[in-house]
Tab-separated table of C-alpha atoms in Angstrom:
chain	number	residue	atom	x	y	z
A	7	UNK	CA	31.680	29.820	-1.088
A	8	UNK	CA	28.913	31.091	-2.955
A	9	UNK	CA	31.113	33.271	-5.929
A	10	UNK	CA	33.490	29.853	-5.928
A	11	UNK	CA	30.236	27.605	-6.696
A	12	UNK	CA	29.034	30.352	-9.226
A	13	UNK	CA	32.393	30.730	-10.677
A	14	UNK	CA	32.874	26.610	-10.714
A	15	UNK	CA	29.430	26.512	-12.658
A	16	UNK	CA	30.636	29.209	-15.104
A	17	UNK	CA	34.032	27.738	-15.890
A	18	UNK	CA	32.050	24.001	-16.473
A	19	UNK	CA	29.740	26.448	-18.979
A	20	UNK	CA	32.737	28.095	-20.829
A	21	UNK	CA	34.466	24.058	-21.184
A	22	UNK	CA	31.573	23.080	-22.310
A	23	UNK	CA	31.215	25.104	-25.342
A	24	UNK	CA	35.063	25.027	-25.843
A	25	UNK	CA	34.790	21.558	-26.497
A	26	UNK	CA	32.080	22.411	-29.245
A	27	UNK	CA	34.010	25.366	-30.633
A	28	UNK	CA	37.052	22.904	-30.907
A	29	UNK	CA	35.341	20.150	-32.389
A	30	UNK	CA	34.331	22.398	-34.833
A	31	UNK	CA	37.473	23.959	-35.622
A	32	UNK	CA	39.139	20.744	-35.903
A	33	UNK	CA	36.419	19.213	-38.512
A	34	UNK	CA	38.049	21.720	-41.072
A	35	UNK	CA	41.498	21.381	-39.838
A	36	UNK	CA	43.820	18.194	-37.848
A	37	UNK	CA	43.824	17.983	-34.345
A	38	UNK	CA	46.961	19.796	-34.164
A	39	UNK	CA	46.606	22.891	-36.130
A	40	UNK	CA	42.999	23.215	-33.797
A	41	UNK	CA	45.606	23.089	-30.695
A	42	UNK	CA	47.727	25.772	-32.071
A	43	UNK	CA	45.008	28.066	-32.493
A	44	UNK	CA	42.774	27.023	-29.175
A	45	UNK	CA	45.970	27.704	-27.163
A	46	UNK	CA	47.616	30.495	-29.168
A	47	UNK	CA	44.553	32.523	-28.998
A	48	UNK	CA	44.288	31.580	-25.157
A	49	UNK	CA	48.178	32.955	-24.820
A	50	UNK	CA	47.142	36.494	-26.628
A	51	UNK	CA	43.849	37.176	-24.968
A	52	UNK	CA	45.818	35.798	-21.032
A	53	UNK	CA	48.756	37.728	-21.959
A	54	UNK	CA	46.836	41.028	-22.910
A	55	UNK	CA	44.203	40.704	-20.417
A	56	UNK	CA	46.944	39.805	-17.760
A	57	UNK	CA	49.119	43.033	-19.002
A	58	UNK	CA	45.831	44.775	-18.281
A	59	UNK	CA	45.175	43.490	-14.684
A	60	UNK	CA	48.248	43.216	-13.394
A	61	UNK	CA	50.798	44.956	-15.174
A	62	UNK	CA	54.525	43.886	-14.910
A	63	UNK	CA	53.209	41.738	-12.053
A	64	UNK	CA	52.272	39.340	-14.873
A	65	UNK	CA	55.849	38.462	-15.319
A	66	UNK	CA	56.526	38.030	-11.255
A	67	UNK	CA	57.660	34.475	-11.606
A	68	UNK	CA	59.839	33.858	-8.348
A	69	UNK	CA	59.205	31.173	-6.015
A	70	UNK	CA	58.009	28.740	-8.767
A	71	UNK	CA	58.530	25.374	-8.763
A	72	UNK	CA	59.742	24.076	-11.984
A	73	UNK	CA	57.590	21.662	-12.255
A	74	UNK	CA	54.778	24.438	-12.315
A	75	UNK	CA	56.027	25.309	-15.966
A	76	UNK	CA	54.719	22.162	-17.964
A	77	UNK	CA	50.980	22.815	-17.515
A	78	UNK	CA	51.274	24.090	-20.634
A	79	UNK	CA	52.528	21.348	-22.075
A	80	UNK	CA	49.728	19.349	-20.611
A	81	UNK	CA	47.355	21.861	-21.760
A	82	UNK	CA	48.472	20.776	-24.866
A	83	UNK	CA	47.483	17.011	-24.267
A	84	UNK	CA	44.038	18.329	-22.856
A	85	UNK	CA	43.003	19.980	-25.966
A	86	UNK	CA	44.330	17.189	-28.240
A	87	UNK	CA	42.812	14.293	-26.351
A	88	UNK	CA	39.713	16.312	-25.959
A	89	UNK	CA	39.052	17.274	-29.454
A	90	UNK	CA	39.639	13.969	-30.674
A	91	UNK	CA	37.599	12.451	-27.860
A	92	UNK	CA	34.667	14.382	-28.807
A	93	UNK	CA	34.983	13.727	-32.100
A	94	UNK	CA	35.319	9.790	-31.939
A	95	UNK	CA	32.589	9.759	-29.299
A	96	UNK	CA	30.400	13.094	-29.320
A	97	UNK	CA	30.369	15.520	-27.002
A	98	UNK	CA	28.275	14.606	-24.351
A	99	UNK	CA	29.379	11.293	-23.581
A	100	UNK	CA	33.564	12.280	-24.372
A	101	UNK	CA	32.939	15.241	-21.699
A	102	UNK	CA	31.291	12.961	-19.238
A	103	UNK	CA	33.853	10.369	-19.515
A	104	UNK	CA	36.663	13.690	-19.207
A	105	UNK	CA	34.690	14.767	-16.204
A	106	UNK	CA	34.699	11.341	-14.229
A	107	UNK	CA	38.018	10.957	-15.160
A	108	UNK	CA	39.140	14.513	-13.612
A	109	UNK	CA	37.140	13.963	-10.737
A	110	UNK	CA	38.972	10.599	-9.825
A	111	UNK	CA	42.327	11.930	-10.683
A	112	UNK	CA	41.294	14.672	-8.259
A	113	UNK	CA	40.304	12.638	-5.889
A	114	UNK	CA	43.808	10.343	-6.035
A	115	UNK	CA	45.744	13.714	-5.844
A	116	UNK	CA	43.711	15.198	-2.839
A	117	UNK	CA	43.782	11.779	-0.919
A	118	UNK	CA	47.516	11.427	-1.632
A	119	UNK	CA	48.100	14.654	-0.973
A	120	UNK	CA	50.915	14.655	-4.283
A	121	UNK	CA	51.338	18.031	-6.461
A	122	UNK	CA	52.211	20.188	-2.701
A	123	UNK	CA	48.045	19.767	-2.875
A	124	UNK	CA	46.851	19.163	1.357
A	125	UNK	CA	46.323	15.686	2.295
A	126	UNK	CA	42.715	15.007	2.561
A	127	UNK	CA	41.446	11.980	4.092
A	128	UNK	CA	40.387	9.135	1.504
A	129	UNK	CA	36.435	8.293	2.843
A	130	UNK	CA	34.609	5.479	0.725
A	131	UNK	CA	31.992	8.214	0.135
A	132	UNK	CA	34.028	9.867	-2.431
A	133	UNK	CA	34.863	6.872	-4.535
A	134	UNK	CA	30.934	5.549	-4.288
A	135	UNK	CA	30.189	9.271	-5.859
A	136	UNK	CA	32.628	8.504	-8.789
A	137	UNK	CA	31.256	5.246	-9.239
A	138	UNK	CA	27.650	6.656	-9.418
A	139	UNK	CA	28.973	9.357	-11.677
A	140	UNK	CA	30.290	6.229	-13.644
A	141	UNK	CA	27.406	4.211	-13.869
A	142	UNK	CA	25.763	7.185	-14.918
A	143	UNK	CA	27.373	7.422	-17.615
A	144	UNK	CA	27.226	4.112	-18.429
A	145	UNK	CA	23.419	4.095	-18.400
A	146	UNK	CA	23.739	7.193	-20.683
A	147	UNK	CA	25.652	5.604	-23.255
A	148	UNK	CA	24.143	1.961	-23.555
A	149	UNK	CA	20.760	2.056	-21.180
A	150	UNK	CA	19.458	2.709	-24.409
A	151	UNK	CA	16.011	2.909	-24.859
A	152	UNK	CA	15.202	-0.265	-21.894
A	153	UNK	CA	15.791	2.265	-19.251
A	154	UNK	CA	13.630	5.119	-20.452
A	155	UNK	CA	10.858	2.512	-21.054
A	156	UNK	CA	12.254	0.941	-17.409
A	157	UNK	CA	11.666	4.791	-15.558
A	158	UNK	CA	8.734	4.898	-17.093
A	159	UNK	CA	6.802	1.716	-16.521
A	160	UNK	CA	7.928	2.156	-12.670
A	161	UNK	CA	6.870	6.109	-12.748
A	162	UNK	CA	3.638	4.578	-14.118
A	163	UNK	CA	3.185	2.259	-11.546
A	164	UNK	CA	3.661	4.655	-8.647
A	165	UNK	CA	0.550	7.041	-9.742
């Protein structure tokens, strides 16, 4: 559990300055051409790293659904809607709005049990977490300055 939380906090890192890296890229270029080269340079440095590891394993491919094939293609939507999010909105408040978003989608899928995922039971628990997660970010965006000052007149009052 431990390496999965590590690796989980790792993978949010690497995202994280993705986003940045992409944003970048895409201030000197369209949101397309960034694509190409986000997920053309993800194919070479997968496909060699993957030759590497695993040999002609890589290219074991049996058993697959069909439907497995168009993550790319949705890749391809993530990076787009991404970069463009986090340029319209910056990157702090485009990620957190990505990140609620993925969590509730996850959340549907798990409780629906749709994409051969397990059905997991539905508990209002989970959807009052995405809703604080939410209003987080809703305070982030436009508490403004009111709930600093509101945080700190109450921290203020407890000493």
């Amino acid at each position: 559990m431990i390496i999965g939380i590590v690796l989980s906090i790792i993978a949010g890192s690497l995202v994280g300055l993705q986003n940045i890296f992409n944003s970048k890229v895409n201030e000197h270029t369209g949101s397309w051409t960034t694509t190409t080269i986000v997920l053309g340079m993800g194919f070479l440095a997968s496909f060699t790293i993957g030759f590497i590891a695993e040999g002609k394993q890589l290219f074991s491919l049996e058993n697959m659904q069909v439907w497995y094939w168009f993550s790319g293609l949705i890749g391809v939507g993530v990076v787009t809607c991404v970069t463009k999010g986090v340029r319209l909105l910056g990157p702090t408040y485009a990620i957190s709005i990505v990140l609620i978003s993925q969590l509730a989608f996850a959340l549907l899928l798990d409780s629906m049990g749709w994409m051969g995922l397990e059905k997991v039971p539905f508990t209002s628990k989970q959807l009052v977490g995405v809703l604080i997660l939410a209003g987080g970010v809703f305070l982030f965006k436009f508490g403004g300055n009111g709930a600093f000052i509101f945080a700190k007149k109450r921290t203020e009052q407890s000493e």
